[in-house]
Coordinates of C-alpha atoms in Angstrom, one line a residue:
M18 CA 0.6 -0.3 0.1
K19 CA 1.2 3.7 -1.0
N20 CA 2.3 6.2 2.7
H21 CA 0.1 8.6 2.9
K22 CA 1.3 12.0 5.7
S23 CA -1.0 12.1 7.2
L24 CA -4.4 14.3 7.9
A25 CA -4.4 17.8 6.9
I26 CA -1.2 17.7 4.6
L27 CA -4.3 18.2 2.0
I28 CA -6.1 20.9 2.3
P29 CA -4.2 23.0 0.3
M30 CA -6.2 21.6 -2.5
L31 CA -9.7 23.2 -0.9
F32 CA -7.9 26.5 -1.7
A33 CA -5.2 26.1 -3.8
S34 CA -6.6 23.7 -7.2
T35 CA -8.5 26.4 -8.7
S36 CA -7.3 30.6 -9.1
S37 CA -10.1 31.8 -6.6
V38 CA -11.0 35.0 -6.3
N39 CA -8.5 35.7 -3.6
A40 CA -5.6 35.2 -6.4
I41 CA -3.5 38.2 -6.5
E42 CA -3.6 39.7 -10.0
I43 CA -0.4 40.0 -11.5
F44 CA -1.4 41.9 -15.0
N45 CA -4.9 42.1 -16.2
K46 CA -4.9 44.6 -19.7
N47 CA -8.1 44.3 -23.0
G48 CA -9.1 40.6 -21.2
N49 CA -5.3 39.1 -21.1
K50 CA -4.7 37.8 -17.3
L51 CA -1.6 36.3 -15.0
E52 CA -2.7 35.7 -11.5
L53 CA -0.5 34.5 -8.0
Y54 CA -2.8 32.1 -5.6
G55 CA -1.0 29.5 -2.7
S56 CA -1.6 29.1 0.7
I57 CA 0.7 28.2 3.8
N58 CA -0.5 25.7 6.2
P59 CA 1.1 25.3 9.6
N60 CA -0.7 22.4 10.9
H61 CA 0.3 19.9 13.7
N62 CA -0.9 15.9 14.4
F63 CA -1.7 14.1 16.8
S64 CA -2.6 10.0 17.6
N65 CA -4.2 7.8 20.0
K66 CA -5.3 4.4 20.5
F67 CA -8.7 2.9 20.9
L68 CA -10.1 4.0 24.4
S69 CA -6.6 5.8 25.2
T70 CA -6.4 8.9 27.2
E71 CA -2.4 9.0 26.3
I72 CA -2.2 11.3 23.3
V73 CA 1.3 11.5 21.2
S74 CA 2.6 13.9 18.9
K75 CA 2.6 12.7 15.8
E76 CA 4.2 14.8 13.0
D77 CA 5.2 17.6 12.1
N78 CA 3.0 18.8 8.5
T79 CA 3.7 22.5 7.3
N80 CA 3.4 22.9 3.8
A81 CA 2.8 25.7 1.2
V82 CA 1.7 25.9 -2.1
L83 CA 2.0 28.3 -4.7
G84 CA 0.0 28.8 -8.2
L85 CA 0.6 30.8 -10.9
S86 CA -2.1 30.7 -13.5
G87 CA -2.5 32.5 -17.2
K88 CA -5.0 33.4 -20.2
I89 CA -4.2 35.2 -23.3
N90 CA -6.4 36.7 -26.0
I91 CA -5.8 35.6 -29.7
T92 CA -9.1 35.7 -31.1
D93 CA -12.4 37.1 -29.9
K94 CA -13.8 33.9 -29.6
L95 CA -10.4 31.6 -29.0
S96 CA -7.6 31.8 -26.2
S97 CA -4.9 30.3 -24.7
Y98 CA -4.2 29.4 -20.9
A99 CA -1.8 27.4 -18.9
K100 CA -1.4 26.8 -15.2
I101 CA 1.5 25.5 -13.2
E102 CA 1.5 24.6 -9.2
Y103 CA 4.7 24.1 -6.5
K104 CA 3.8 22.7 -3.5
T105 CA 6.4 22.8 -0.7
D106 CA 6.7 20.7 2.8
L107 CA 8.0 23.2 5.5
F108 CA 9.1 20.3 7.6
M109 CA 12.2 19.0 5.5
P110 CA 15.5 19.7 6.2
E111 CA 17.4 21.9 4.0
D112 CA 19.9 19.7 3.3
L113 CA 18.6 16.0 2.6
M114 CA 20.3 12.7 3.2
D115 CA 18.5 10.3 1.6
K116 CA 16.2 10.1 -1.5
Q117 CA 12.7 11.9 0.0
Q118 CA 11.2 14.7 -2.3
P119 CA 9.8 18.1 -0.7
N120 CA 9.3 19.5 -3.4
T121 CA 6.7 18.8 -6.2
V122 CA 5.0 20.4 -8.9
R123 CA 1.3 19.5 -8.2
L124 CA 0.1 21.2 -11.5
G125 CA 1.2 22.5 -15.3
Y126 CA -0.6 21.9 -18.3
A127 CA -1.4 24.8 -21.3
G128 CA -4.9 24.5 -23.6
L129 CA -6.7 26.4 -26.1
K130 CA -10.6 27.8 -26.1
Y131 CA -12.8 28.6 -28.5
G132 CA -16.1 30.1 -28.3
N133 CA -18.3 27.4 -27.0
L134 CA -16.6 24.4 -28.8
G135 CA -14.9 23.7 -25.4
S136 CA -11.4 23.5 -24.3
I137 CA -8.4 21.3 -24.9
D138 CA -5.5 21.4 -22.7
Y139 CA -2.1 19.2 -22.6
G140 CA 0.4 18.0 -19.7
R141 CA 0.0 17.8 -15.7
N142 CA -3.7 18.0 -14.7
Y143 CA -6.8 15.9 -12.8
G144 CA -8.3 12.1 -13.4
V145 CA -11.4 13.0 -15.0
I146 CA -12.4 10.2 -11.7
H147 CA -11.5 14.1 -9.9
D148 CA -14.4 14.8 -11.2
A149 CA -16.4 13.4 -9.6
Q150 CA -14.7 12.2 -5.9
S151 CA -13.8 15.9 -6.0
L152 CA -17.5 16.4 -4.7
T153 CA -16.3 14.7 -1.0
N154 CA -13.2 16.8 -1.7
H155 CA -15.3 19.7 0.3
I156 CA -13.4 19.3 3.5
P157 CA -10.5 17.0 2.1
Y158 CA -9.6 15.5 5.4
I159 CA -11.6 12.3 4.1
N160 CA -10.1 11.9 0.9
N161 CA -6.1 12.2 2.5
N162 CA -6.8 7.8 3.4
S163 CA -9.2 7.2 -0.3
V164 CA -8.0 5.1 -3.2
F165 CA -9.8 7.2 -5.5
A166 CA -7.6 10.4 -4.2
Y167 CA -4.2 8.7 -5.1
N168 CA -2.3 10.9 -7.4
D169 CA 0.4 9.2 -10.7
N170 CA -1.9 6.5 -10.7
Y171 CA -4.2 6.5 -13.6
M172 CA -6.5 9.0 -14.4
V173 CA -7.6 9.4 -10.3
G174 CA -6.3 12.5 -8.8
R175 CA -3.3 13.8 -10.2
N176 CA -0.8 12.7 -13.0
N177 CA 1.2 13.9 -15.9
S178 CA 0.7 12.9 -20.2
L179 CA -3.1 14.7 -20.1
L180 CA -4.6 15.1 -22.8
T181 CA -8.2 16.7 -21.8
Y182 CA -11.1 17.9 -23.9
R183 CA -14.1 19.8 -21.8
N184 CA -17.0 21.3 -23.2
N185 CA -19.5 23.3 -20.9
N186 CA -23.3 23.7 -21.4
I187 CA -23.3 21.6 -24.7
F188 CA -21.4 23.2 -27.6
G189 CA -24.4 26.8 -25.4
L190 CA -27.5 24.2 -26.4
V191 CA -27.9 22.9 -23.0
D192 CA -27.5 25.0 -19.9
G193 CA -25.9 23.4 -16.5
V194 CA -24.6 20.0 -18.9
S195 CA -21.4 19.9 -18.7
F196 CA -18.8 16.2 -19.9
A197 CA -15.1 15.8 -20.8
L198 CA -12.9 13.4 -22.8
Q199 CA -9.5 12.7 -21.7
Y200 CA -6.4 10.6 -23.1
Q201 CA -3.9 8.9 -21.5
D202 CA -0.3 8.9 -22.7
A203 CA 2.1 6.1 -21.7
I204 CA 3.5 6.5 -18.7
K205 CA 7.3 4.5 -18.4
N206 CA 9.6 6.2 -16.9
R207 CA 8.6 5.3 -13.4
I208 CA 9.0 2.9 -10.7
S209 CA 6.3 -0.1 -11.3
D210 CA 3.4 0.9 -9.3
Q211 CA 3.4 4.1 -11.1
Q212 CA 3.5 3.5 -14.5
N213 CA 1.2 2.7 -16.9
S214 CA 0.1 2.1 -21.1
V215 CA -2.3 4.5 -23.5
G216 CA -6.0 5.2 -21.5
W217 CA -9.8 7.1 -22.1
G218 CA -11.5 8.7 -19.9
A219 CA -15.0 10.5 -20.3
S220 CA -17.0 12.4 -17.6
L221 CA -20.6 14.2 -17.6
K222 CA -21.4 16.4 -15.6
Y223 CA -25.1 18.2 -14.3
E224 CA -25.7 20.9 -12.2
S225 CA -28.9 22.9 -11.1
D226 CA -29.9 26.2 -10.0
S227 CA -31.3 24.8 -6.8
G228 CA -27.3 23.7 -5.9
L229 CA -28.0 20.0 -6.8
T230 CA -24.7 19.3 -8.6
A231 CA -24.3 15.1 -10.3
V232 CA -20.6 13.8 -11.6
G233 CA -20.4 10.5 -13.6
S234 CA -16.7 9.8 -14.4
C235 CA -14.7 6.8 -16.1
F236 CA -12.0 5.8 -17.6
T237 CA -10.5 2.6 -18.6
S238 CA -6.1 1.9 -19.6
E239 CA -3.9 -1.3 -20.7
R240 CA -1.7 -2.1 -18.4
P241 CA 1.8 -2.0 -19.0
I242 CA 3.4 -5.1 -20.8
S243 CA 5.8 -6.0 -17.8
D244 CA 2.5 -6.4 -15.8
Q245 CA 0.2 -8.0 -17.3
N246 CA 1.7 -11.3 -17.0
K247 CA 1.6 -11.5 -13.2
I248 CA -1.2 -13.5 -11.1
D249 CA -3.0 -11.2 -9.6
L250 CA -4.4 -9.6 -12.4
K251 CA -7.8 -10.8 -13.8
S252 CA -7.0 -9.0 -16.9
K253 CA -4.9 -7.1 -18.8
S254 CA -6.8 -3.9 -18.3
V255 CA -7.8 -1.3 -15.5
D256 CA -11.0 0.0 -15.8
S257 CA -13.0 3.2 -13.3
Y258 CA -15.8 4.7 -13.2
G259 CA -17.1 6.8 -10.4
L260 CA -20.3 8.4 -9.4
G261 CA -20.3 11.8 -7.0
F262 CA -23.8 13.8 -6.1
K263 CA -23.9 16.9 -3.9
Y264 CA -26.2 19.3 -2.4
D265 CA -25.0 23.4 -1.6
A266 CA -27.5 25.5 -0.7
N267 CA -29.3 27.5 2.5
N268 CA -25.5 27.1 4.5
V269 CA -26.0 23.2 3.8
Y270 CA -23.1 21.2 1.7
I271 CA -23.8 17.0 1.6
A272 CA -21.9 15.3 -0.9
A273 CA -21.3 11.5 -1.7
F274 CA -19.4 9.5 -3.9
Y275 CA -19.4 6.0 -4.6
G276 CA -15.8 4.3 -7.0
A277 CA -15.8 0.9 -8.0
A278 CA -12.5 -0.5 -9.5
R279 CA -10.3 -3.2 -11.2
N280 CA -6.7 -3.7 -11.1
L281 CA -6.0 -0.3 -9.8
T282 CA -4.7 -0.3 -6.0
P283 CA -1.4 -1.5 -5.3
Y284 CA -0.1 -2.9 -1.9
H285 CA 2.6 -5.7 -1.9
M286 CA 1.1 -8.9 -0.3
H287 CA 2.2 -11.9 -0.9
S288 CA 4.1 -11.3 -3.7
D289 CA 0.9 -9.7 -5.8
R290 CA 0.9 -6.3 -7.6
F291 CA -2.5 -4.8 -7.7
I292 CA -6.0 -5.1 -5.7
N293 CA -8.7 -7.2 -8.3
E294 CA -11.7 -5.2 -7.7
T295 CA -11.2 -2.3 -5.2
Q296 CA -14.8 -0.5 -3.8
N297 CA -15.4 3.0 -2.2
I298 CA -18.1 4.8 -0.5
E299 CA -17.7 8.7 0.9
A300 CA -19.8 11.3 2.3
I301 CA -19.8 14.7 4.2
A302 CA -21.7 17.0 6.0
E303 CA -21.2 20.5 6.4
Y304 CA -23.1 23.5 7.8
S305 CA -21.8 27.4 7.9
F306 CA -22.8 29.4 9.5
D307 CA -22.9 33.2 8.5
S308 CA -20.4 34.0 11.7
G309 CA -17.1 31.9 10.0
F310 CA -17.9 28.5 11.6
H311 CA -18.0 25.6 9.6
P312 CA -18.3 21.9 11.7
S313 CA -18.6 19.1 9.4
L314 CA -18.6 14.9 9.8
S315 CA -17.6 12.6 7.1
Y316 CA -16.8 8.8 6.3
L317 CA -14.2 7.0 4.3
D318 CA -15.2 2.9 3.6
S319 CA -12.2 1.5 1.4
K320 CA -12.4 -2.1 0.6
G321 CA -11.0 -4.2 -1.3
Q322 CA -10.8 -8.2 -3.0
N323 CA -8.5 -10.5 -4.2
S324 CA -9.1 -14.4 -5.6
N325 CA -5.2 -15.2 -5.2
T326 CA -4.8 -13.9 -0.4
P327 CA -6.1 -15.9 2.2
K328 CA -8.6 -13.4 3.3
S329 CA -10.6 -12.2 0.6
E330 CA -11.9 -8.7 1.4
L331 CA -9.5 -6.7 2.6
D332 CA -10.1 -3.5 4.4
L333 CA -7.6 -0.5 2.9
A334 CA -9.5 2.5 5.0
K335 CA -12.7 3.2 7.3
Q336 CA -12.6 6.3 9.6
I337 CA -15.0 8.7 10.8
N338 CA -14.0 12.6 10.2
I339 CA -15.6 15.0 13.0
S340 CA -14.2 18.6 11.7
T341 CA -14.0 22.1 12.6
R342 CA -13.3 25.2 10.7
Y343 CA -13.1 28.4 11.5
E344 CA -12.1 31.4 8.9
F345 CA -11.7 34.6 10.4
N346 CA -11.4 36.4 6.8
K347 CA -11.1 35.9 2.9
N348 CA -7.4 34.3 3.4
V349 CA -6.6 33.9 7.5
S350 CA -8.3 30.6 8.6
T351 CA -8.2 27.7 11.2
Y352 CA -9.4 24.7 11.8
M353 CA -8.9 21.2 13.7
N354 CA -10.3 17.5 13.0
Y355 CA -10.6 14.1 14.8
K356 CA -10.4 10.8 12.3
I357 CA -11.9 8.1 14.5
N358 CA -9.4 5.4 13.0
L359 CA -12.2 2.1 12.4
L360 CA -10.2 -0.4 11.4
K361 CA -9.1 -3.0 13.2
E362 CA -5.3 -5.0 13.1
N363 CA -5.0 -8.6 10.9
D364 CA -1.5 -9.5 8.3
F365 CA -2.9 -7.8 5.9
I366 CA -3.7 -3.6 7.7
K367 CA 0.4 -4.5 9.2
D368 CA 1.7 -6.0 6.3
N369 CA 1.3 -2.6 4.6
K370 CA 1.3 -0.6 7.1
I371 CA -2.0 0.6 7.2
P372 CA -2.8 2.7 10.3
T373 CA -5.1 2.1 12.7
D374 CA -4.5 4.5 15.4
N375 CA -6.6 8.1 15.4
I376 CA -5.3 11.3 14.6
I377 CA -6.0 14.8 15.7
G378 CA -5.2 17.5 13.3
A379 CA -5.3 20.9 13.6
G380 CA -3.6 24.1 11.7
V381 CA -4.1 27.7 10.2
V382 CA -4.2 28.5 6.5
Y383 CA -3.6 31.7 5.2
Q384 CA -4.7 31.7 1.7
F385 CA -4.3 34.3 -1.3

């Protein structure tokens, strides 16, 4: 199982995944824009075992995200756009003694948009499954352990070599309906778990004026040739789909996501490489008070099934998150989250180093 940092390290995704209204405008002339955005997130995590009163300081996950987005008008209808987003872990030492990567490029793509015909771009971007899974990413704690939020894993999360076409309102003919088509080229210059062959994906989204949104996403991809003879694979392809729903109105935010996949999730037990089938359920409910206080409750359940293991049903993540967030203004907020881990230890969880302790995370976010 991939190693993940806990809790609040993903909170900048809430603020920096798109260029927000809080971005600093560097240049704006005749519709040509250049904006700078980002966030700084000092935070720390604590852990405690089930029914234990002892709270142990776990780790510092302070980080920062910085992004730059631009748009240039070529003609009245044709424009070009680009975005690059960079993240650094501020808790890392200045001089590294190992190969750990403290700085990463999260996004980097450029494209063209022509009127109602839509937009097309290429580079490091979000896969189409993110269109549906992001609805429960309103408060990102729940998705920290979600197998459908892994990065560099086909068309979930962020990845390279993605060619994405998006069209809003069906060429301007149907309000509230949009769709995306995505192609991913083969990626070979990585470790085997992060390689992939050619793949295709699509998503369809409907938004109503009442605050309801529904998104469906899917993709299929070939496994790299080096993986196609692995004994744990039932087929030579990776397939996944996700369904997301949300209601966002009257200070209430409720969202749910269901995802299923085949041969998508890597792990390293009994010399096998990939879990045959993965199922994921996420849900979140949040209420926003006018004072700036945002309490929320979320749930995550990820399960896998393998035909070649003594225990066919595998628990990957199961947790309840009780969260609070307070916004001082549009730039500064503070938060606290308590993750109640519902996993019970077994051989699979021990071998894959899946944590079973409860986590308390707290921090402050400055965004612009």
